[in-house]
CSV table of C-alpha atoms in Angstrom, one decimal:
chain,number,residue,atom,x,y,z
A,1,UNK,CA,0.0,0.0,0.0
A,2,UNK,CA,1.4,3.6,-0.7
A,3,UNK,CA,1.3,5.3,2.2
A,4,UNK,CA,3.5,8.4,1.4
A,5,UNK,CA,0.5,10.9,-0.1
A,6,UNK,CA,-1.2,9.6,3.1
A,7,UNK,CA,-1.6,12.9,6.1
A,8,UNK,CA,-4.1,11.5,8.8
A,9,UNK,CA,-6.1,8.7,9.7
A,10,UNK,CA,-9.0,9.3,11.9
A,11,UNK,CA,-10.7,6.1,13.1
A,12,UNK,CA,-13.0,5.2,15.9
A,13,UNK,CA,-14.0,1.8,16.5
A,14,UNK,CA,-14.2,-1.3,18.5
A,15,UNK,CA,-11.8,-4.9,18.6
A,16,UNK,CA,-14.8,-6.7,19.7
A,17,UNK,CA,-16.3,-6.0,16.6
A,18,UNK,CA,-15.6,-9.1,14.3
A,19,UNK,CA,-16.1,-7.7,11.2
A,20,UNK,CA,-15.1,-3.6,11.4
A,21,UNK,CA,-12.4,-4.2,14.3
A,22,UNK,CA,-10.6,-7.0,12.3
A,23,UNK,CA,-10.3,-4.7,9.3
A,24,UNK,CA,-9.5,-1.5,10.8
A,25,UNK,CA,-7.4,-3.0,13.4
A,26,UNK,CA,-5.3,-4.5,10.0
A,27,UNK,CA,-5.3,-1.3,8.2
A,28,UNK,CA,-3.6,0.2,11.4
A,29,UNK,CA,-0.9,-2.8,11.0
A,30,UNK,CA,-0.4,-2.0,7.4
A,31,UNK,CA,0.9,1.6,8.1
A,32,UNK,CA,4.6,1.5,8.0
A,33,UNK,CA,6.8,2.0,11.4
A,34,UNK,CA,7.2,5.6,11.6
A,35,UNK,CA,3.6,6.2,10.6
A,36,UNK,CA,3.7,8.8,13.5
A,37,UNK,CA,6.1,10.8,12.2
A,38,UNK,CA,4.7,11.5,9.3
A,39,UNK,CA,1.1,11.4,9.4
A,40,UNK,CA,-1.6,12.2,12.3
A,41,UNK,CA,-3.2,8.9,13.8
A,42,UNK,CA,-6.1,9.6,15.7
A,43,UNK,CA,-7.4,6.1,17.1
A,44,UNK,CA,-10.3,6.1,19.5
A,45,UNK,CA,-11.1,2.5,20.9
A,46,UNK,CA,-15.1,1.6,22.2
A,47,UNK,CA,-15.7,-0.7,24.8
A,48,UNK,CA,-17.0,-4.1,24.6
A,49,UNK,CA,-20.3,-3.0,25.1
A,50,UNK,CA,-20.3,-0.9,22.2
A,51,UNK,CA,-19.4,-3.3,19.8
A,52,UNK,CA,-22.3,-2.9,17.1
A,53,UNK,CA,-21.6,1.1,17.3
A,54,UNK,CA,-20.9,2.1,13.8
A,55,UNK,CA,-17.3,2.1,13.0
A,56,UNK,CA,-15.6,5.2,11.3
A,57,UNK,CA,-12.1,5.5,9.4
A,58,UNK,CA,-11.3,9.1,7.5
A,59,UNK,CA,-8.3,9.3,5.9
A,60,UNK,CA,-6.4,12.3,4.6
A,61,UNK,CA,-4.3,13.1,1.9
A,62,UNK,CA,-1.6,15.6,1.2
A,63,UNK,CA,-2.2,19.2,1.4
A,64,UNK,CA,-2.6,20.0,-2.1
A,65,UNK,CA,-5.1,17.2,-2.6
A,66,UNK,CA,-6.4,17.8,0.6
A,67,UNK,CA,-9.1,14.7,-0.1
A,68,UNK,CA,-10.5,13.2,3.3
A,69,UNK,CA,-11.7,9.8,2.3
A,70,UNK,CA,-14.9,8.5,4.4
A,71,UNK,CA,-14.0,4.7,4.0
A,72,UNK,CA,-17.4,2.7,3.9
A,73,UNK,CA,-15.6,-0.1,6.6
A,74,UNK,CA,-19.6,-1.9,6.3
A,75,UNK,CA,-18.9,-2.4,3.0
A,76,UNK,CA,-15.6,-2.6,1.9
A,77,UNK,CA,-12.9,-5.3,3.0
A,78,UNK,CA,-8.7,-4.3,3.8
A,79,UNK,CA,-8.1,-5.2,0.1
A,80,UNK,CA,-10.5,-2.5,-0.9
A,81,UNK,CA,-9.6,-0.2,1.0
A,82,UNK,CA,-6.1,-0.8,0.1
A,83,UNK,CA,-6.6,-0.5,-3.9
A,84,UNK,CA,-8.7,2.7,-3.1
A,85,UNK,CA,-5.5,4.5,-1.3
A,86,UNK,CA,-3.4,3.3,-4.2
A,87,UNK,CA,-5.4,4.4,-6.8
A,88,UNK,CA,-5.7,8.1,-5.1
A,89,UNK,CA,-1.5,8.0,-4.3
A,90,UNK,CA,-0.7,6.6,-7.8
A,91,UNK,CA,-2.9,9.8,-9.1
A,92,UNK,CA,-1.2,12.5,-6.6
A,93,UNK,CA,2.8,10.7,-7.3
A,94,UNK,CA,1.8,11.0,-11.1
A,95,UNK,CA,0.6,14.7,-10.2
A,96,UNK,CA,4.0,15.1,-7.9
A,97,UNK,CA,5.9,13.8,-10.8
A,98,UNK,CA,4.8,16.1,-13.8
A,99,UNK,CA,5.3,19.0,-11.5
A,100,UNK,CA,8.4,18.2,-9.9
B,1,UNK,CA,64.7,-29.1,35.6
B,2,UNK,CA,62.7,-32.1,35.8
B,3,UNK,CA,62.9,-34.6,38.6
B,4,UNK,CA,64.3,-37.6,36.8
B,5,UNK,CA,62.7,-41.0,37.1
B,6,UNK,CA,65.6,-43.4,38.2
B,7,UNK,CA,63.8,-47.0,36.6
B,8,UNK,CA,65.0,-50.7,37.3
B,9,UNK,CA,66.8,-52.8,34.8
B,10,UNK,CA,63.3,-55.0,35.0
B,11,UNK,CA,61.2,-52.6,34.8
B,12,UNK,CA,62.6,-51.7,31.0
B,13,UNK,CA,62.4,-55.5,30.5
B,14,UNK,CA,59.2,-55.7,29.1
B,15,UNK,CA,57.5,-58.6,31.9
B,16,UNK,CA,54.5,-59.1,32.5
B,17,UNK,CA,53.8,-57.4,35.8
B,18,UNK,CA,52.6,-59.3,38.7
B,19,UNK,CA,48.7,-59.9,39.5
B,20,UNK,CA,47.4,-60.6,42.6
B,21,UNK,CA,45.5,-64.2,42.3
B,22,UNK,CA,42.5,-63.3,44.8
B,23,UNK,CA,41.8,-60.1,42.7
B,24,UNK,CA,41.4,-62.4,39.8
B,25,UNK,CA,38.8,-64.8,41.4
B,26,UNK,CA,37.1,-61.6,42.9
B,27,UNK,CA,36.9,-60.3,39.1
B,28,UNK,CA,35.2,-63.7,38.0
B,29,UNK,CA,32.4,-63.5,41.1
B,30,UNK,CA,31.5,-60.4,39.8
B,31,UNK,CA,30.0,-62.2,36.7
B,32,UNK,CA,27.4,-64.1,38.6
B,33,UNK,CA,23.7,-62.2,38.1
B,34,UNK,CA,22.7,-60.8,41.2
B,35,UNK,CA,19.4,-62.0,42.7
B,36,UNK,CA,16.3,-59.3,42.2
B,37,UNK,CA,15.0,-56.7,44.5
B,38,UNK,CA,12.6,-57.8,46.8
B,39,UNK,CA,9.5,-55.6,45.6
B,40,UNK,CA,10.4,-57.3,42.5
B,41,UNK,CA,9.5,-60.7,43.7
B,42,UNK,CA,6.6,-59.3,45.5
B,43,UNK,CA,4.7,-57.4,42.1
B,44,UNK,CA,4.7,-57.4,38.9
B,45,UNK,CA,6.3,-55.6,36.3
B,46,UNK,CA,5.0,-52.9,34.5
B,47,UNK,CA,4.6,-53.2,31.1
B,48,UNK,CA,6.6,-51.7,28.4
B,49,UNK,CA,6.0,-48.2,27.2
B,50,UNK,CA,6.8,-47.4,23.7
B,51,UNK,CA,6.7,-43.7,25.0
B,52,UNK,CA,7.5,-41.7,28.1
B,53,UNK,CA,4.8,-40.7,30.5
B,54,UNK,CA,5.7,-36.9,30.0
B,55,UNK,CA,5.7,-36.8,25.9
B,56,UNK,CA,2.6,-38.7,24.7
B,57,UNK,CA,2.3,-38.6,20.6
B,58,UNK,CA,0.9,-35.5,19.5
B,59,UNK,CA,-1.3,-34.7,16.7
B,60,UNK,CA,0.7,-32.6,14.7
B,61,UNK,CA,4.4,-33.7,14.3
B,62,UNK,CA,6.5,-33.0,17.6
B,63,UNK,CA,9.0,-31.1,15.5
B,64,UNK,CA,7.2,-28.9,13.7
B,65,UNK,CA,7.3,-25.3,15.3
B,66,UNK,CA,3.7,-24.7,15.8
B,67,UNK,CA,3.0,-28.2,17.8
B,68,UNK,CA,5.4,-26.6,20.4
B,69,UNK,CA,4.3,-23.7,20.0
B,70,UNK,CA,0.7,-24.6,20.6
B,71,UNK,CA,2.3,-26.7,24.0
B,72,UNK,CA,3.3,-23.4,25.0
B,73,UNK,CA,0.4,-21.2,24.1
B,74,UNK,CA,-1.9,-23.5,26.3
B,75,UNK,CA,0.3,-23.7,28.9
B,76,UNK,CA,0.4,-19.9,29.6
B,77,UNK,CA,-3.0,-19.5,29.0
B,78,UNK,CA,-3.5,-22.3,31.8
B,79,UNK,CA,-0.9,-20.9,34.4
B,80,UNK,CA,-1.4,-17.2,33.9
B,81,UNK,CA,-4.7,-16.0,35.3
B,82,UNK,CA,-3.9,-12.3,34.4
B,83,UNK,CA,-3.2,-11.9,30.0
B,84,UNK,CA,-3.0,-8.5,28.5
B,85,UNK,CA,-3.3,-8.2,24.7
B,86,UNK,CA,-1.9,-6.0,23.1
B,87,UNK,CA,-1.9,-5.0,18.8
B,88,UNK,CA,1.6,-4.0,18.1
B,89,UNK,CA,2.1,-2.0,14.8
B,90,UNK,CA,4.9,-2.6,13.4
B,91,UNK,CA,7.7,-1.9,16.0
B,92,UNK,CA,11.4,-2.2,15.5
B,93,UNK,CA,13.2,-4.3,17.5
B,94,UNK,CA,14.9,-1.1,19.5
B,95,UNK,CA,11.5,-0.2,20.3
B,96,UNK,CA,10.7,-3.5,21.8
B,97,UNK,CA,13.9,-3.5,23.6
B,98,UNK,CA,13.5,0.2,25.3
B,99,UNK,CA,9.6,-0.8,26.3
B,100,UNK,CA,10.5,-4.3,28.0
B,101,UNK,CA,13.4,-2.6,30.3
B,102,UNK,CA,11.2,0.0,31.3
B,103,UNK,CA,8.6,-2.3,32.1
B,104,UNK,CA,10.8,-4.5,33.7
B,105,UNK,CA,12.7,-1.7,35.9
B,106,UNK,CA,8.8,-0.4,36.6
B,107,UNK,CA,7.9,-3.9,37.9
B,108,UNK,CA,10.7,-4.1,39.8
B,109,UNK,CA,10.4,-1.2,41.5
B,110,UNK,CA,6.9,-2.7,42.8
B,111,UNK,CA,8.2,-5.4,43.8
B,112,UNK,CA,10.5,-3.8,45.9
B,113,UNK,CA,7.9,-1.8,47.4
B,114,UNK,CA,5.7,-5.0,48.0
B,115,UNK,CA,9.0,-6.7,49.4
B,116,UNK,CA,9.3,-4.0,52.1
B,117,UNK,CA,5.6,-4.6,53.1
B,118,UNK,CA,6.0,-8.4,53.0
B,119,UNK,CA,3.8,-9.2,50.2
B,120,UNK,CA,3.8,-11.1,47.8
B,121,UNK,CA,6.1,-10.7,44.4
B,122,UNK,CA,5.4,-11.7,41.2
B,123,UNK,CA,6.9,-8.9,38.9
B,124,UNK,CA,9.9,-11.2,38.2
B,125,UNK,CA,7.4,-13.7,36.1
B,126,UNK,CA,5.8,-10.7,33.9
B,127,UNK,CA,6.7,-11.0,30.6
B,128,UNK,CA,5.5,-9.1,27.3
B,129,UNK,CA,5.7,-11.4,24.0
B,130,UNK,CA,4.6,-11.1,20.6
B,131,UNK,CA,2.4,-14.3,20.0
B,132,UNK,CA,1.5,-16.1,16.8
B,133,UNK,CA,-1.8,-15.4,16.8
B,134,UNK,CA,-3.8,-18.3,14.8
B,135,UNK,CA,-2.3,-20.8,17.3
B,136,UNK,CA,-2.8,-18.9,19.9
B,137,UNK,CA,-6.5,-18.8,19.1
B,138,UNK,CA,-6.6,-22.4,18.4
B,139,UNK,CA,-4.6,-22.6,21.8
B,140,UNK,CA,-7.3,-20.7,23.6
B,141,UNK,CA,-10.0,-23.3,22.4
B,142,UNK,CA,-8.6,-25.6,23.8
B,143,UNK,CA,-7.5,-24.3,26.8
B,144,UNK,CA,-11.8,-23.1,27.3
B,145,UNK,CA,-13.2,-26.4,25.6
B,146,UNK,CA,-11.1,-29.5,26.3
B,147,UNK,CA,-11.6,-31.1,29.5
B,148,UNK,CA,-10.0,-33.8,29.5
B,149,UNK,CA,-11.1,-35.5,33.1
B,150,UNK,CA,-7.6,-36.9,34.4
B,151,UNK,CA,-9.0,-37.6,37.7
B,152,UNK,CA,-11.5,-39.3,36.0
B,153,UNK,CA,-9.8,-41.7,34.5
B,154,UNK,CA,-8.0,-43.5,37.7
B,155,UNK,CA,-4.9,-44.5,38.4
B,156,UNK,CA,-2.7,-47.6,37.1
B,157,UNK,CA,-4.4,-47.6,34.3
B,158,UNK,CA,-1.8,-46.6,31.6
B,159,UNK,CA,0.8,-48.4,30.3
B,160,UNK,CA,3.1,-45.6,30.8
B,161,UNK,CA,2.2,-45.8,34.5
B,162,UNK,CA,4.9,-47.3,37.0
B,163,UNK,CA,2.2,-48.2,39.4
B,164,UNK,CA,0.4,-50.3,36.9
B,165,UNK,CA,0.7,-53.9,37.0
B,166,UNK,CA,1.1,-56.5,34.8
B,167,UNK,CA,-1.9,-58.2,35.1
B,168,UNK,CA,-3.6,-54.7,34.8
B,169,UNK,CA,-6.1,-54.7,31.5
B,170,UNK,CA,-4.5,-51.8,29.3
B,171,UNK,CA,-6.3,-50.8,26.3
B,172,UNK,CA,-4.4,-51.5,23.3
B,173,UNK,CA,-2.6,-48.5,22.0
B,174,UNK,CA,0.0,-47.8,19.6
B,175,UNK,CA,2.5,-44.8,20.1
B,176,UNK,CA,2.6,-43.8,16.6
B,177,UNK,CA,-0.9,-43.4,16.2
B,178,UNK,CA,-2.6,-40.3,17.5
B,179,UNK,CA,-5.8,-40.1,16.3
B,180,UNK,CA,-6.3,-42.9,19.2
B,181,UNK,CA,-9.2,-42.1,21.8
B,182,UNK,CA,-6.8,-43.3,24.0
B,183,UNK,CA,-5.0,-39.9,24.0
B,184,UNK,CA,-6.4,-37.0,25.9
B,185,UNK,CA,-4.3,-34.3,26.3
B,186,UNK,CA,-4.1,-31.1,24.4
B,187,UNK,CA,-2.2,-31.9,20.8
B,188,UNK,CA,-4.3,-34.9,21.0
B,189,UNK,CA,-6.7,-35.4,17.6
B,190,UNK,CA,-9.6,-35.5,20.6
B,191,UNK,CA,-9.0,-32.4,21.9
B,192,UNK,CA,-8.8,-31.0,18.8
B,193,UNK,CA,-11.8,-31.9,17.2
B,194,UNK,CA,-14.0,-31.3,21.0
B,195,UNK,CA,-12.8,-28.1,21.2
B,196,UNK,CA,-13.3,-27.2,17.5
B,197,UNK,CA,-16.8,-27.9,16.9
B,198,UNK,CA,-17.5,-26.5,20.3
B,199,UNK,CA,-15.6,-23.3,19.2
B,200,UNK,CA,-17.8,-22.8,16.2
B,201,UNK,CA,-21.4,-23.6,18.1
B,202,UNK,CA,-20.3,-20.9,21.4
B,203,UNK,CA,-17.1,-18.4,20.5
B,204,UNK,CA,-15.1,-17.6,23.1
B,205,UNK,CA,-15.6,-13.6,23.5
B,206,UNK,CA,-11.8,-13.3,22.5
B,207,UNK,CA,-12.7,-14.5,19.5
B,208,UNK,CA,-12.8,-11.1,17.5
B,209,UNK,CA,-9.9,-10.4,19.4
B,210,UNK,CA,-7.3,-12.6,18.0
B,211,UNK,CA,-6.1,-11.5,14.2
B,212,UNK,CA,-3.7,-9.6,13.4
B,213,UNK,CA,-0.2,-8.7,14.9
B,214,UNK,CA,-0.9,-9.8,18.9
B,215,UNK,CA,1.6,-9.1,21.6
B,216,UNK,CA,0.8,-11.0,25.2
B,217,UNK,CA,1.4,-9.3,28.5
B,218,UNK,CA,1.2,-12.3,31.1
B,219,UNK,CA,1.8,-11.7,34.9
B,220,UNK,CA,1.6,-15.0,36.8
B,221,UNK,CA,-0.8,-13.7,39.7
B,222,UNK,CA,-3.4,-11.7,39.4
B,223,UNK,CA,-1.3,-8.4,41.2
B,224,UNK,CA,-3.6,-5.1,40.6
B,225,UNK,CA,-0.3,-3.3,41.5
B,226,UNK,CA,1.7,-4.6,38.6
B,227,UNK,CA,-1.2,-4.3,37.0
B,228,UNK,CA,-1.5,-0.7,37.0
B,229,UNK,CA,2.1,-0.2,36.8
B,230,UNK,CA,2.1,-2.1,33.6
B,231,UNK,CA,-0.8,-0.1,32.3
B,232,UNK,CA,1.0,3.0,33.0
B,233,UNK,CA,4.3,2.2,31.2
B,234,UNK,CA,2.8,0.2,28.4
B,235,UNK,CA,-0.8,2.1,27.9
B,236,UNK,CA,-0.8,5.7,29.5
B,237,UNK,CA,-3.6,7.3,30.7
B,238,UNK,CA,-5.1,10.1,32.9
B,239,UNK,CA,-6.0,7.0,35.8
B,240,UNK,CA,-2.7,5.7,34.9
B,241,UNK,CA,-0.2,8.2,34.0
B,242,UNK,CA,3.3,7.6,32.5
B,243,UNK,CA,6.6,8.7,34.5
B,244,UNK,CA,7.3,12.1,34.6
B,245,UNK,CA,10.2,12.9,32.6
B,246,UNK,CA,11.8,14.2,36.0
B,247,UNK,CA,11.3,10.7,37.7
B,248,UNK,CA,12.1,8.3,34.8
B,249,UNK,CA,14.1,10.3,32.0
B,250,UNK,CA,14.6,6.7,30.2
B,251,UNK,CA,10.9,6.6,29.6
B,252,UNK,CA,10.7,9.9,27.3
B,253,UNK,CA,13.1,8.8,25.2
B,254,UNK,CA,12.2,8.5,21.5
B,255,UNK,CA,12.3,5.0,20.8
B,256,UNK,CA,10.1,4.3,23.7
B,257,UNK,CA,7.9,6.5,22.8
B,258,UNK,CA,7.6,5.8,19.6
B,259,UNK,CA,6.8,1.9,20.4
B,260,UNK,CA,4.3,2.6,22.9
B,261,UNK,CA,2.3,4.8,20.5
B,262,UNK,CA,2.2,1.7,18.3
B,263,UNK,CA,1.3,-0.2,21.1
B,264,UNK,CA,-2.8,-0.8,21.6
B,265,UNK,CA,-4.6,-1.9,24.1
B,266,UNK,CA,-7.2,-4.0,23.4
B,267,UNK,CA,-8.4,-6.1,26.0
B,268,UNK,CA,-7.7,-8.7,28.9
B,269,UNK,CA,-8.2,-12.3,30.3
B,270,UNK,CA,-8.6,-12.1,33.9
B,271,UNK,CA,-9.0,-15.9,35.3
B,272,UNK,CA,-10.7,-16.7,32.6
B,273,UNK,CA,-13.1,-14.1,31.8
B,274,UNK,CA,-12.5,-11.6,29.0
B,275,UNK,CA,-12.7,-7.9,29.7
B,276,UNK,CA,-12.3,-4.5,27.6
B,277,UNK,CA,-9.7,-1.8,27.9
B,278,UNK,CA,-12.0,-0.4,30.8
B,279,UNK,CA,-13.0,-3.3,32.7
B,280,UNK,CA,-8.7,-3.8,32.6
B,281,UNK,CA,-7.8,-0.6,34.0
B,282,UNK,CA,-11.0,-1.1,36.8
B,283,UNK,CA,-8.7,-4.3,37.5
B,284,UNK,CA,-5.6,-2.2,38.3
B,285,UNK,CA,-7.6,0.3,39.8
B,286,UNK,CA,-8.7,-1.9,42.8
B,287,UNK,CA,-6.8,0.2,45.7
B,288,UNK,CA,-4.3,-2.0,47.8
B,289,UNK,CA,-4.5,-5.1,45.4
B,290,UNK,CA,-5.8,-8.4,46.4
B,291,UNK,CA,-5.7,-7.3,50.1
B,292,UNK,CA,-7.6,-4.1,49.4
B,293,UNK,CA,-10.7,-5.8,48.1
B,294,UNK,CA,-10.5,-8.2,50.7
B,295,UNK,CA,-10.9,-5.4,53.0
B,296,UNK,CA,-13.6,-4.0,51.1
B,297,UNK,CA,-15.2,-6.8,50.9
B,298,UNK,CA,-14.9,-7.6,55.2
B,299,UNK,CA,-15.7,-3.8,55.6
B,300,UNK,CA,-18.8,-4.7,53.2
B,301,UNK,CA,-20.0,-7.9,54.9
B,302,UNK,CA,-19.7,-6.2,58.6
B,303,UNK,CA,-21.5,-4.0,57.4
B,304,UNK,CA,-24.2,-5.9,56.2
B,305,UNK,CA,-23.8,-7.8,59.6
B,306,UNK,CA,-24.2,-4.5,61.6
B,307,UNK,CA,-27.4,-3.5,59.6
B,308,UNK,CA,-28.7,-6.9,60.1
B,309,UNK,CA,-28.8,-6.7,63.8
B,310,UNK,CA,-30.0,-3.3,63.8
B,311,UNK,CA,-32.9,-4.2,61.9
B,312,UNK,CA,-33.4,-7.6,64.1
B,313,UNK,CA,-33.3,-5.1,66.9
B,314,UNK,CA,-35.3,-3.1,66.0
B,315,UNK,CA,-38.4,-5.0,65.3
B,316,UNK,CA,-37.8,-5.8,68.5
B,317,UNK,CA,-37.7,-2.0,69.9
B,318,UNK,CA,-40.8,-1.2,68.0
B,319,UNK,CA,-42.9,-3.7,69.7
B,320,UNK,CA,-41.7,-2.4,73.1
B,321,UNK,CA,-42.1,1.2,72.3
B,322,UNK,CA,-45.8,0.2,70.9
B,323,UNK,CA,-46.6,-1.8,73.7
B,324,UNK,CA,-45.2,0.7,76.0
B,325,UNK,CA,-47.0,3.4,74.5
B,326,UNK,CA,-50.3,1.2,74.4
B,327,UNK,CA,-49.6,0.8,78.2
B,328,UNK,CA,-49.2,4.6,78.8
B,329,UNK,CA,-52.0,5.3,76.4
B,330,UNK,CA,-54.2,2.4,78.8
B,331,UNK,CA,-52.5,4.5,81.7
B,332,UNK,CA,-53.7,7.9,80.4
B,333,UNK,CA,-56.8,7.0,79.4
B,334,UNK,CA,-57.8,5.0,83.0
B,335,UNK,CA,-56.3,8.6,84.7
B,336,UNK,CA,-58.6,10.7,82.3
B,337,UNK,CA,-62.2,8.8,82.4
B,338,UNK,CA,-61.7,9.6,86.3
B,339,UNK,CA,-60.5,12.5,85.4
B,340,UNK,CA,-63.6,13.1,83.2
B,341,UNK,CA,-66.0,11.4,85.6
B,342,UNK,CA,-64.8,14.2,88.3
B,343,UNK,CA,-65.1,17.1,85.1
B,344,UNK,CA,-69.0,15.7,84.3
B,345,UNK,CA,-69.6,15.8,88.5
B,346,UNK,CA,-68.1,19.3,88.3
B,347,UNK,CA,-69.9,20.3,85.5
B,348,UNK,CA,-73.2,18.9,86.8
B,349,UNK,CA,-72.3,20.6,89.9
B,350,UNK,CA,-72.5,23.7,87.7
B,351,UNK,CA,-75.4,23.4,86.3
């Protein structure tokens, strides 16, 4: 997954959900070790008892994009969401490279 | 220089050197077969065992990684009563080195303290490893689901047994072949198959729990001290704050603080039952540890105990004080009819 156009990831969830937890708990494992560093993770973790709240995941793109992406985590699995970010980064390092 | 060794003419010779003829004859007695132990002749024998007691034939092959792993898995689950888990993303091994000697210098700092009062210490046995997690969750099954009644069973029965006798009727069982019902314990194909279909009808709540990258926090008694310490070096919050940077410098630095940002809580196994990231900070919240909620719990009962008898006493009081006010009211009112009687004569005087 290209993770370089990638700015902030805003998720709010819960790991006792087997279906939204699992997948937003592996896009988290996907980002790469100094995902701090360079983007802003906001990760906000419900309770056991909240487990059938609705899940949420935003993610943000570079400044000159500027695109927040609502992911649908319902609907779409971790591959999905995966080819959606590569399909917005392989746009933006296309856009990086004519200008550049 | 070397002290020289001064040797006879018949010494360089080349003889055969003298033997003693008793030591001879003692050397052939030695040939005879000695008679057997006594609790020999008294019992039997115990049959053969084509494998040790301690290593029956396992499922999966014995060599393979994963079979000892899973050995492992369900014997930590079994003999740790208090399991934090923990999603680690991606961390680099300096990250993992700077978060295990804080948590290790935190824990033993606790220890210390709980040394000085006498207590108990168990911060030694706390460890924090990154599990595999698919055999950890077919670990967990059977660790919930496989019982395999040991007691049950009775004793001399195996082959493997010392105690069992000859004469004993063993079922017949060949080592090689695990899939024998014969074999109960946990690699067994019994165990597996119980625990699986059981696992599918009832999850365990962990279930959801258990994928992707899972680190285990185990302590080996269930301390709310170490707990909280724990909490506070490896998951920092307001209840639980980290070191100030004035108390623990170490802490603050980068890699650490990198890896616990990575680091997420996401639940705990607490003797069995599973519990969010709430109900495992109320764990280390418990004031005093163990002690403390058995003090609560006293305070609580006496309590109860104190109310109890109040309440026993007072029905008691009430009837008194009802009777006792009948008694005055019975009082009263005999005082006032002659009371009254001597009002009417006055008033009749009146008129």
């Amino acid at each position: 997954m290209l993770t370089k156009y990638l700015t902030g990831v805003t998720t709010a969830f819960s790991p006792f959900n087997a279906h939204s937890g699992k997948i937003i708990r592996s896009f988290l494992a996907l980002l790469p070790p100094n995902a701090r560093s360079t983007m802003a993770i906001d990760v906000k973790m419900f309770g056991q008892s909240e487990a059938q709240k609705p899940a949420m995941l935003t993610l943000k793109f570079m400044l000159e994009d500027g695109k927040e992406m609502q992911v649908d985590v319902e609907k779409m699995k971790l591959t999905d969401i995966e080819i959606e970010v590569d399909r917005h980064s392989r746009m933006l390092k296309r856009k990086d490279e004519l200008s550049g | 220089m070397p002290p020289q060794l001064r040797l006879l003419p018949s010494q360089l010779s080349g003889k055969t050197p003298y033997l003693c003829t008793q030591c001879r004859y003692a050397s052939l007695a030695s040939a005879t077969t000695p008679a057997p132990p006594l609790h020999q002749t008294v019992s039997a024998v115990s049959p053969v065992s084509h494998y040790p007691l301690t290593q029956p034939p396992s499922y999966k092959p014995p060599e393979f990684r994963k079979s000892q792993l899973h050995r492992q898995y369900q014997s930590l689950l079994r003999s740790s009563p208090l399991i934090l888990l923990f999603q680690h993303n991606n961390l680099k091994a300096t990250e993992w080195s700077g978060i295990r000697r804080e948590l290790r210098n935190a824990l033993k700092k606790v220890d210390e303290a709980l040394a000085k009062e006498g207590k108990e210490m168990a911060g030694e046995g706390a460890r924090l490893q990154v599990v595999q997690t698919g055999i950890l969750a077919s670990a967990l099954n059977i660790v919930e689901f496989w019982d395999p009644k040991y007691e049950a069973e009775g004793q001399g029965t195996r082959p493997t047994d010392p105690t069992t006798n000859t004469s004993a009727v063993v079922e017949n069982t060949r080592p090689d072949d695990a899939t024998d019902p014969a074999f109960t314990h946990g690699l067994s194909r019994q165990a597996w198959s119980m625990s699986s279909q059981k696992a599918k009808s009832t999850p365990s709540e962990l279930t959801p729990l258990l994928s992707g990258p899972i680190a285990l926090l185990t302590l080996p008694t269930t301390s709310p001290q170490h707990l909280a310490t724990a909490l506070s070096i490896l998951a920092p919050t307001k209840e639980f704050p980290a070191p100030k940077r004035r108390v623990n410098a170490a802490y603050h630095e980068k890699p650490v603080q990198d890896g616990v940002a990575k680091l997420m809580l996401l639940g705990a196994r607490v003797e069995g039952q599973v519990m969010d990231m709430a109900g495992a900070r109320w764990v280390g919240g418990i004031k005093g540890g163990m002690e403390g909620l058995r003090a609560q719990l006293v305070g609580m009962l006496s309590g109860v105990g104190a109310s109890v008898t109040s309440i026993l006493e007072s029905a008691g009081r009430n009837l008194w004080v009802t009777i006792e006010g009948r008694r005055g009211m019975l009082e009263e009112e005999e005082k006032g009819e002659s009371g009254e009687e001597k009002g009417e004569n006055g008033e009749q005087k009146v008129e």
